[in-house]
Short mmCIF file of N, CA and C in Angstrom, two decimals:
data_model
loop_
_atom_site.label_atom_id
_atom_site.label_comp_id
_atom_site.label_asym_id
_atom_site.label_seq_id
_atom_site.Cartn_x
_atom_site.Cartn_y
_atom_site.Cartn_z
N UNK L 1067 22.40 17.49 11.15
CA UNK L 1067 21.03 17.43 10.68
C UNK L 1067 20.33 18.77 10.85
N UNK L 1068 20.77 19.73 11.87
CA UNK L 1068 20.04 20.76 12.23
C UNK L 1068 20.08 22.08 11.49
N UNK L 1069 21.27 21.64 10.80
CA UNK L 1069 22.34 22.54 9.50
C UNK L 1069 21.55 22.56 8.61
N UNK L 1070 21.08 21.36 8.09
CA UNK L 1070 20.26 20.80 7.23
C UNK L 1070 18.56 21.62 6.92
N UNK L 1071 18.53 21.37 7.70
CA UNK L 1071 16.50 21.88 8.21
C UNK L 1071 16.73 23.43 7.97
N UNK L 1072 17.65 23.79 9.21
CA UNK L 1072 17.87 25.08 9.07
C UNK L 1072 18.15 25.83 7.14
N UNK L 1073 18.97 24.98 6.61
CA UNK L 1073 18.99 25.70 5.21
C UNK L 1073 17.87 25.07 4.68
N UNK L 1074 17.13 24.30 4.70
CA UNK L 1074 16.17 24.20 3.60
C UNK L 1074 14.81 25.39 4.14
N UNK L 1075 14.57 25.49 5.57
CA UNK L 1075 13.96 26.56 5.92
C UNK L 1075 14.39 27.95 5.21
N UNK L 1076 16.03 28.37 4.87
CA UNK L 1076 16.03 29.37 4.82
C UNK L 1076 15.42 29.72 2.82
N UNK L 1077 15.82 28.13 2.04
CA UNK L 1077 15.77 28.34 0.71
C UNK L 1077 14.32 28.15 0.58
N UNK L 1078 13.15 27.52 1.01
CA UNK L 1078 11.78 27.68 1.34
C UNK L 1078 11.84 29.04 1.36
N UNK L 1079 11.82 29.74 2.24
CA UNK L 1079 11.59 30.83 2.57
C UNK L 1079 12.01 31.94 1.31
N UNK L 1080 13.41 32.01 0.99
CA UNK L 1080 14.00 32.74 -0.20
C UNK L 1080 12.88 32.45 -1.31
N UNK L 1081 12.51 31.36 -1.66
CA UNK L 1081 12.03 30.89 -2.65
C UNK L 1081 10.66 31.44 -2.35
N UNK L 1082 10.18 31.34 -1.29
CA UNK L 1082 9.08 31.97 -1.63
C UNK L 1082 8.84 33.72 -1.49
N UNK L 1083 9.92 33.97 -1.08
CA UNK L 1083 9.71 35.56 -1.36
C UNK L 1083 10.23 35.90 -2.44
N UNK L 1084 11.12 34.99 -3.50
CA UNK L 1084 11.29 35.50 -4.85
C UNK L 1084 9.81 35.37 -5.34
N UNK L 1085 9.45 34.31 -5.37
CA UNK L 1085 7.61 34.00 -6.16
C UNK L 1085 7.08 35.21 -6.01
N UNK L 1086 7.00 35.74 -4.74
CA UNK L 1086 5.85 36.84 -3.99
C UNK L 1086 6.53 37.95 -4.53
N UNK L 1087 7.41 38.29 -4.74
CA UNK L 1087 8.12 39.79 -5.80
C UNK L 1087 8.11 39.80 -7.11
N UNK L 1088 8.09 38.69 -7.31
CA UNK L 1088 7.82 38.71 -9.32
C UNK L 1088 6.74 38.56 -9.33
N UNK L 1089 5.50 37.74 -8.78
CA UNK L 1089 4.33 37.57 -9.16
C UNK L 1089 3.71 39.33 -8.89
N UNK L 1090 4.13 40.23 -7.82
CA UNK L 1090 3.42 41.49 -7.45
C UNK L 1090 4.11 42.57 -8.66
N UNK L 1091 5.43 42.40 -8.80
CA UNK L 1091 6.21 43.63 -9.45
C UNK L 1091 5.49 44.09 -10.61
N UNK L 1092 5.39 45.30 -10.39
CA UNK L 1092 4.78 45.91 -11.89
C UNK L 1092 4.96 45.58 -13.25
N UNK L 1093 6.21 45.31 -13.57
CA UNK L 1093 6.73 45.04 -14.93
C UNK L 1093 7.28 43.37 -15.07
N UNK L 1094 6.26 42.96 -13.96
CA UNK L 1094 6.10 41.08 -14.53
C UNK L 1094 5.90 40.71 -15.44
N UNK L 1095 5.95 40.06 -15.90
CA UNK L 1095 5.43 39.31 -17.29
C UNK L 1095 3.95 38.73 -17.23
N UNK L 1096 2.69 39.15 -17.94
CA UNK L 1096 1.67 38.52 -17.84
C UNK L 1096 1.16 37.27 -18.69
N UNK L 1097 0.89 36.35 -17.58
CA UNK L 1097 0.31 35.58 -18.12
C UNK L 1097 -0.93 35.49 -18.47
N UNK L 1098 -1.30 34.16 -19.40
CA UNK L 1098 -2.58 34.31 -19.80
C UNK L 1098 -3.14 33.80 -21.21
N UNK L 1099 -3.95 33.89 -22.17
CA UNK L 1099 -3.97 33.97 -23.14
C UNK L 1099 -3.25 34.84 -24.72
N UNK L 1100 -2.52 33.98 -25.24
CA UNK L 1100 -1.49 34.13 -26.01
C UNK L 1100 -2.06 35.19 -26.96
N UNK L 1101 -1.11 36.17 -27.63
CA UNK L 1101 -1.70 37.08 -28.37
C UNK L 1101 -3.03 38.06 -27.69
N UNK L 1102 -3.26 37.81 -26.56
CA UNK L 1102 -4.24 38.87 -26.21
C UNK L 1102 -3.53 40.41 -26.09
N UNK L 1103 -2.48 40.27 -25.71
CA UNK L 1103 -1.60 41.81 -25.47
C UNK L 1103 -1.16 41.90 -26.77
N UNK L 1104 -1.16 43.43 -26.85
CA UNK L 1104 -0.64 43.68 -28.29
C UNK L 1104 0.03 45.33 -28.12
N UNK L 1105 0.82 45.83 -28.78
CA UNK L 1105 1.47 46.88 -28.29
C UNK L 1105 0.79 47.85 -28.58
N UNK L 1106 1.21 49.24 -27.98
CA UNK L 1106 0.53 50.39 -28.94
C UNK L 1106 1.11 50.81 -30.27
N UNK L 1107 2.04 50.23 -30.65
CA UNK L 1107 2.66 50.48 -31.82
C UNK L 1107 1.64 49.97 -33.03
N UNK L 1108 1.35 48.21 -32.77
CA UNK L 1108 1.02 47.27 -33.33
C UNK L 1108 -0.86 48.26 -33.31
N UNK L 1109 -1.19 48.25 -32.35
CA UNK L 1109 -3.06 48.78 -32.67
C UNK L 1109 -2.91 50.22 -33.39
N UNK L 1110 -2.27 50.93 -33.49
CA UNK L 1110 -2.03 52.39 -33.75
C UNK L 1110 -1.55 52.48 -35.48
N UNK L 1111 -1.14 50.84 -35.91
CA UNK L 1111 -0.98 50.30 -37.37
C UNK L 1111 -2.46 50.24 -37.93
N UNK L 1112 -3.32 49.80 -37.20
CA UNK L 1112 -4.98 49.14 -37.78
C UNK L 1112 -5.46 50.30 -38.09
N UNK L 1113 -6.03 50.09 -38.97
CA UNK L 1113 -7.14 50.87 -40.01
C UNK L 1113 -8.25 51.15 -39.62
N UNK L 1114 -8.73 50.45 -38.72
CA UNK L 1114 -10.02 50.92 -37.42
C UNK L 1114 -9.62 50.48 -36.13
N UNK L 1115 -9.90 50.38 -35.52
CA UNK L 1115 -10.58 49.70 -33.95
C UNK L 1115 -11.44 50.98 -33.04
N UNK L 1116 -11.76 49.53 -31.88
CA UNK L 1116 -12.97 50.95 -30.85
C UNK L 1116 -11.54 50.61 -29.69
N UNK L 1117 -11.78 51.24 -28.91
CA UNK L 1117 -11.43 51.25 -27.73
C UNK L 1117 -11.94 51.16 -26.52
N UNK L 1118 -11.69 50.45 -25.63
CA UNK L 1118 -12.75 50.09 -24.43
C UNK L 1118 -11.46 50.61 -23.10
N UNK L 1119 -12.02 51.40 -22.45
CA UNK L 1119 -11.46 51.86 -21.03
C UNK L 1119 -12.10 50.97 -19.83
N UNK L 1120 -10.99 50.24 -19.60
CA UNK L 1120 -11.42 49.68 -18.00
C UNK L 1120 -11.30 50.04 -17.11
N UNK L 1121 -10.82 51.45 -17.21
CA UNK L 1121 -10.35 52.31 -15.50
C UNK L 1121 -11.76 52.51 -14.93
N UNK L 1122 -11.75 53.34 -13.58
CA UNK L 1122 -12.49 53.39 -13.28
C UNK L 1122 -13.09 54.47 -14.03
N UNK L 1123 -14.46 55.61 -13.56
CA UNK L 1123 -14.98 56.50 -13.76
C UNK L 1123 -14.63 57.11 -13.74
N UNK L 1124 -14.04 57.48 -12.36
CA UNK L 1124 -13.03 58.82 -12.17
C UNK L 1124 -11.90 59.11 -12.60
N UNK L 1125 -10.80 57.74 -13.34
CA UNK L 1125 -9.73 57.91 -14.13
C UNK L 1125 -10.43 58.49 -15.40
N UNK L 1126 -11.81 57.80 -15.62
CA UNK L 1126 -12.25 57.83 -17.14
C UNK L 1126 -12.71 59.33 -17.60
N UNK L 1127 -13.14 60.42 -16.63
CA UNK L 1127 -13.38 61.31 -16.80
C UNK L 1127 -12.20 62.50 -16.66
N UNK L 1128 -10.98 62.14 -15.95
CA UNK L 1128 -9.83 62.65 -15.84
C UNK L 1128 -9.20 62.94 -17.26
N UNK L 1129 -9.23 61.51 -18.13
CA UNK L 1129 -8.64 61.95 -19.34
C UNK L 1129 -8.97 60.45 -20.08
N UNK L 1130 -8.66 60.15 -21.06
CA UNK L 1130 -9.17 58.91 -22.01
C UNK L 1130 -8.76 59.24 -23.15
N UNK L 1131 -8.32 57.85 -23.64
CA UNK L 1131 -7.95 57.77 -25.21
C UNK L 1131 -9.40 58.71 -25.74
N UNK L 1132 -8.87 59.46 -26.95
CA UNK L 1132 -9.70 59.85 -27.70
C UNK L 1132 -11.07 58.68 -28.30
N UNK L 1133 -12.24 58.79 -28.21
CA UNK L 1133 -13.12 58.01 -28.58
C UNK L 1133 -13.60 56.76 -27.81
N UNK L 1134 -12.66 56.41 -26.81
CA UNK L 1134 -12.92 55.04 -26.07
C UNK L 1134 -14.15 55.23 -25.11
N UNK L 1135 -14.61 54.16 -25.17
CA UNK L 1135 -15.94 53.67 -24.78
C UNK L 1135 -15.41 53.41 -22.87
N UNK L 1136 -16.15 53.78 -22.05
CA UNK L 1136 -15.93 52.83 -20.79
C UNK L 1136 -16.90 51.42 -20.50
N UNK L 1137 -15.75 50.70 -20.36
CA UNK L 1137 -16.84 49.53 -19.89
C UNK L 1137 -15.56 48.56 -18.48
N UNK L 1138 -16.21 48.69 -17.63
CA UNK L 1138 -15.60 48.16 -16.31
C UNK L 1138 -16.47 47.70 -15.58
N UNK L 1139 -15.65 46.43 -14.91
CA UNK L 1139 -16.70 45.69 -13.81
C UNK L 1139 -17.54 46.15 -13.04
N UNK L 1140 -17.37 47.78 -12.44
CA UNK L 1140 -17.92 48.19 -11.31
C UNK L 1140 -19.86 48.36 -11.84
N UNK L 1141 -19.66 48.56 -13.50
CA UNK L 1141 -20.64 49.28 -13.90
C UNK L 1141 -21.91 48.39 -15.48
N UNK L 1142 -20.96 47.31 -15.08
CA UNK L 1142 -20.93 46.28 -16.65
C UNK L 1142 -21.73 46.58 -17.51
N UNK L 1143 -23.01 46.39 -16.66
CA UNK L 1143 -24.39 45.90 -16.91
C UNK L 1143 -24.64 47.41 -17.89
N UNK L 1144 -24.64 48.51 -16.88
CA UNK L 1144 -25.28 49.57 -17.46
C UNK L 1144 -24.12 50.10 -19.01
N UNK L 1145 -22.96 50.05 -18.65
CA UNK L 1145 -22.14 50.50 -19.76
C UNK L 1145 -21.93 49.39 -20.84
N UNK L 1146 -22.14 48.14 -21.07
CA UNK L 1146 -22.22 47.58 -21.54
C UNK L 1146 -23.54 48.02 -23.05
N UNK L 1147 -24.30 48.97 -22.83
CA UNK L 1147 -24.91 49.25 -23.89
C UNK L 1147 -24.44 50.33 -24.46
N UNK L 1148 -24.13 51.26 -23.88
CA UNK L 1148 -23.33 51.92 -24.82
C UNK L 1148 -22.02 51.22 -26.06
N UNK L 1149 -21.58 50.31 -25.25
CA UNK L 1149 -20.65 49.47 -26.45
C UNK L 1149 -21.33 49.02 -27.43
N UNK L 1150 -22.44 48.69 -27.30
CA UNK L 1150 -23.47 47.96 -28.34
C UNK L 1150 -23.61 48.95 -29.12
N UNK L 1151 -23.86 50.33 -28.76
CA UNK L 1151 -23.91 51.20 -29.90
C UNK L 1151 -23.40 51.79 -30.82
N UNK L 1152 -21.88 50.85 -30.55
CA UNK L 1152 -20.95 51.45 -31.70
C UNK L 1152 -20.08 50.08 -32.34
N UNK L 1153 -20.63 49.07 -31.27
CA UNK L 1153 -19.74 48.09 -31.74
C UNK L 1153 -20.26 47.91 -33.13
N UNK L 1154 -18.87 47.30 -33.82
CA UNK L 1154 -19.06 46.18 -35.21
C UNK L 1154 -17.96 44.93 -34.98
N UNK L 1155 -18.72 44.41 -35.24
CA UNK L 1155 -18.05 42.72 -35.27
C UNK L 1155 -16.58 42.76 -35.85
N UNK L 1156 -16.63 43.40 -37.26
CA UNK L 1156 -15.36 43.22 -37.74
C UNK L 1156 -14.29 44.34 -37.37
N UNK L 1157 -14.70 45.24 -36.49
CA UNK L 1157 -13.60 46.19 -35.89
C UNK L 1157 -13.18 45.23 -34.70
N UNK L 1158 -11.65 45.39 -34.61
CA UNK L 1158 -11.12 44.91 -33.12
C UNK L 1158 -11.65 45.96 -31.65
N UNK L 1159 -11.57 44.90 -30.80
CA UNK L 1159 -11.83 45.97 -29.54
C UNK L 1159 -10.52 46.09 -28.68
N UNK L 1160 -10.03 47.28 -28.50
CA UNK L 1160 -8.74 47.24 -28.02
C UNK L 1160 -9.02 47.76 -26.44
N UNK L 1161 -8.72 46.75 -25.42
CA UNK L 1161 -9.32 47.22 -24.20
C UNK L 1161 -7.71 47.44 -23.32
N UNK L 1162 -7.81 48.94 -22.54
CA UNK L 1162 -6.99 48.96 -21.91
C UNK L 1162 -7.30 49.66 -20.76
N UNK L 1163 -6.64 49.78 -19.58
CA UNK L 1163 -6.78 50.03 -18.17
C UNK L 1163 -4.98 50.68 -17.89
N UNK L 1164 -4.65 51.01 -16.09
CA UNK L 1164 -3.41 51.68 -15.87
C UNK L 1164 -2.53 51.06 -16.82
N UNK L 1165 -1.88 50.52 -16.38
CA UNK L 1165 -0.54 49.63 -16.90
C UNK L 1165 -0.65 48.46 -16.79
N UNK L 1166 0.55 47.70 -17.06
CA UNK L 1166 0.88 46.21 -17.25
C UNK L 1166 1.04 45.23 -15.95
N UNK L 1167 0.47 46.71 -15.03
CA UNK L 1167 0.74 45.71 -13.27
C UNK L 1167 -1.63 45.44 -12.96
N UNK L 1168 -1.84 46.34 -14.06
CA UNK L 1168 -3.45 46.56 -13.41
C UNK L 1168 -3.86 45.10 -14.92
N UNK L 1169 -5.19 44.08 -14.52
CA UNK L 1169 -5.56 42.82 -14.35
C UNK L 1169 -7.04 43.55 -15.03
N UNK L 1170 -7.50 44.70 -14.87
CA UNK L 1170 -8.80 45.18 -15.24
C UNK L 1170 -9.00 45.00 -16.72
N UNK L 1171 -8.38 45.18 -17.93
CA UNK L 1171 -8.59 45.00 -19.27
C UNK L 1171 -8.30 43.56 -19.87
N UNK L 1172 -7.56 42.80 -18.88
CA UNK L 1172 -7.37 41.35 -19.43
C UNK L 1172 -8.72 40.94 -18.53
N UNK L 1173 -9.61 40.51 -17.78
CA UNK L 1173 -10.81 40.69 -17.05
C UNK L 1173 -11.37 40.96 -18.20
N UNK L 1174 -11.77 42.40 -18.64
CA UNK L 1174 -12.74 42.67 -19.26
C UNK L 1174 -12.67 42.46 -20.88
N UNK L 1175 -11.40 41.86 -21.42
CA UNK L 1175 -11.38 41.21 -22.36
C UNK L 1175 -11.88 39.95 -22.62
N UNK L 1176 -11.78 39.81 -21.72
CA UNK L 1176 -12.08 38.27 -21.54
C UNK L 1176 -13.38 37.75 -21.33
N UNK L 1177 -13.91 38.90 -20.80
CA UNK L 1177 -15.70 38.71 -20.17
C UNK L 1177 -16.17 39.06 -21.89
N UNK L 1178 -15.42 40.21 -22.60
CA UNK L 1178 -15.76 40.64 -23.71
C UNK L 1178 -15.60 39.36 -24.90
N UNK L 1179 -14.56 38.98 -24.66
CA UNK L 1179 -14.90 37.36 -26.29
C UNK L 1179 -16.11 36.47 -25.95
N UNK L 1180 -16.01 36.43 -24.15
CA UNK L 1180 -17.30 35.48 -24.14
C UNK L 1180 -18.35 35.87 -24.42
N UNK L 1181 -18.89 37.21 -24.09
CA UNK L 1181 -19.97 37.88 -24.52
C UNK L 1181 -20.89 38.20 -25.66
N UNK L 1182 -19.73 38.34 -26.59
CA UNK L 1182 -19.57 38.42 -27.60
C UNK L 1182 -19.55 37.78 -28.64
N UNK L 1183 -18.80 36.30 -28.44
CA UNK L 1183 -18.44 35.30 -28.96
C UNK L 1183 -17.48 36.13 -30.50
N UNK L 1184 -16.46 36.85 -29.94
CA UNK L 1184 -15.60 37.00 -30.99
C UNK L 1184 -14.20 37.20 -30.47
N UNK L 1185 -13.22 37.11 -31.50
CA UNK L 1185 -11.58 36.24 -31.24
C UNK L 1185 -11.35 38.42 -31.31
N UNK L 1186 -11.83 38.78 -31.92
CA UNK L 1186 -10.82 40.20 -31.95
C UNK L 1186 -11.12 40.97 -30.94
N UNK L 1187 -10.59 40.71 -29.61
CA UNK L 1187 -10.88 41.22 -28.51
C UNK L 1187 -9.14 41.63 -28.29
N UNK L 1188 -8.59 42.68 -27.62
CA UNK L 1188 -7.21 42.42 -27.39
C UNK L 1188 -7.10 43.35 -26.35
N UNK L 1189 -6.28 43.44 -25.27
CA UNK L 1189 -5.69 44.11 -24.51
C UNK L 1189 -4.74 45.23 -25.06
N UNK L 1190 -4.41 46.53 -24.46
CA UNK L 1190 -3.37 47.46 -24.70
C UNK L 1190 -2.16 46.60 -23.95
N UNK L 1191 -0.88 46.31 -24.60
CA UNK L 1191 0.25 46.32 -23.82
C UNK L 1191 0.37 47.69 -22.69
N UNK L 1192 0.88 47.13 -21.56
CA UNK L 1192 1.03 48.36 -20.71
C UNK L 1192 0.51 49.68 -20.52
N UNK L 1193 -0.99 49.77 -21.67
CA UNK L 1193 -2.31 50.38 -20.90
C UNK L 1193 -2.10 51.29 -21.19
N UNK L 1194 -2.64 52.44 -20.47
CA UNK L 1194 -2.73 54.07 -20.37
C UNK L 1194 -1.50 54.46 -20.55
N UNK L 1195 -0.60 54.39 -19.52
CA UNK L 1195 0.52 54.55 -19.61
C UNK L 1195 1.71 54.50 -21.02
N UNK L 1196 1.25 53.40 -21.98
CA UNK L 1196 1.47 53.06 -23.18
C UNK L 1196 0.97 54.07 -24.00
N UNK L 1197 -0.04 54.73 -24.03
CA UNK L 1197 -0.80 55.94 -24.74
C UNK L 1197 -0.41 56.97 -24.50
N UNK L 1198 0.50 57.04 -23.59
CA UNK L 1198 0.55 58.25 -22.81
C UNK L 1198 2.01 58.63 -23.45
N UNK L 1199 3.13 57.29 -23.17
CA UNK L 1199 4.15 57.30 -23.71
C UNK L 1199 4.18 57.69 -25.31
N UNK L 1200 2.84 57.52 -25.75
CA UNK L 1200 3.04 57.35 -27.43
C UNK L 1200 2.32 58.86 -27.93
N UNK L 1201 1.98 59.50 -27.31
CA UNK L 1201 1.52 60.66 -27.39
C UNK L 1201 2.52 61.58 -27.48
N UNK L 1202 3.53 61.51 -26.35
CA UNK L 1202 4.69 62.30 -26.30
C UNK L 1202 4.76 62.55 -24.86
N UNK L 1203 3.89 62.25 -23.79
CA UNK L 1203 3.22 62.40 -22.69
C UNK L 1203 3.94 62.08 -21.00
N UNK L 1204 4.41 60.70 -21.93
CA UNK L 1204 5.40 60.26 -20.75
C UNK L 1204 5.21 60.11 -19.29
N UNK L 1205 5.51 60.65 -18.45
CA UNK L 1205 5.57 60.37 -16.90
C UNK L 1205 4.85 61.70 -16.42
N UNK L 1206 4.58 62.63 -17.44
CA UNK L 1206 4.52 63.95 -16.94
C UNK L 1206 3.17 63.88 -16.01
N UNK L 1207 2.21 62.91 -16.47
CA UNK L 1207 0.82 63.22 -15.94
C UNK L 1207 0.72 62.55 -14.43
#
């Protein structure tokens, strides 16, 4: 019986440190609302969109997609009007933050359809990093 306890303690345990490494690992799979991620291949096809930066300030002044707007939790309220000044309804808003491990552009997508009350809200697949790759940019920065 003690054989027993002892292995289900040890597969408890396994089991939950597999959960706790896939749920943290950078290149997890995100869940969430379907079609919100979209690649940079796929937004870099569209004929317009704005772009919304969820990094912080200090990433945002470091470097930024050409033209993107910042709008992040730390600052909502106040940057939130600047988006107003360029938004249009029928352009998509393509919001992205670090990579596919950072939670900041699915957040602020999300605060953004409700806000808004519109469906063309979308996340960058794998973020900055994705722009960076598609630039020619790569790991260098």
């Amino acid at each position: 019986m003690k054989g027993i306890v002892e292995a289900l303690f040890i597969l408890g345990l396994s089991l939950s440190l597999a959960w706790f490494v896939w749920f943290w690992h950078p290149n997890a799979p995100q869940f969430g609302e379907e079609g919100l991620e979209q690649s940079i291949e796929e937004v870099l096809s569209w004929e317009a969109l704005t772009w919304v930066d969820a990094r912080t300030l200090g990433e945002f002044e470091e470097d930024r997609i050409p033209g993107a707007i910042l709008l992040n939790e730390e600052d909502w309220e106040n940057l939130f009007g600047e988006l107003m000044l360029v938004w249009d309804p029928e352009v998509p808003l393509v919001v992205y933050c670090e990579s596919s491990a950072c939670l900041r552009s699915h957040d602020a997508a999300k605060r953004l359809k409700e806000e808004l009350g519109v469906e063309n809200v979308y996340v960058l697949a794998n973020g900055w990093k994705a722009w960076l790759e598609s630039q020619g940019k790569g790991m260098a920065q």
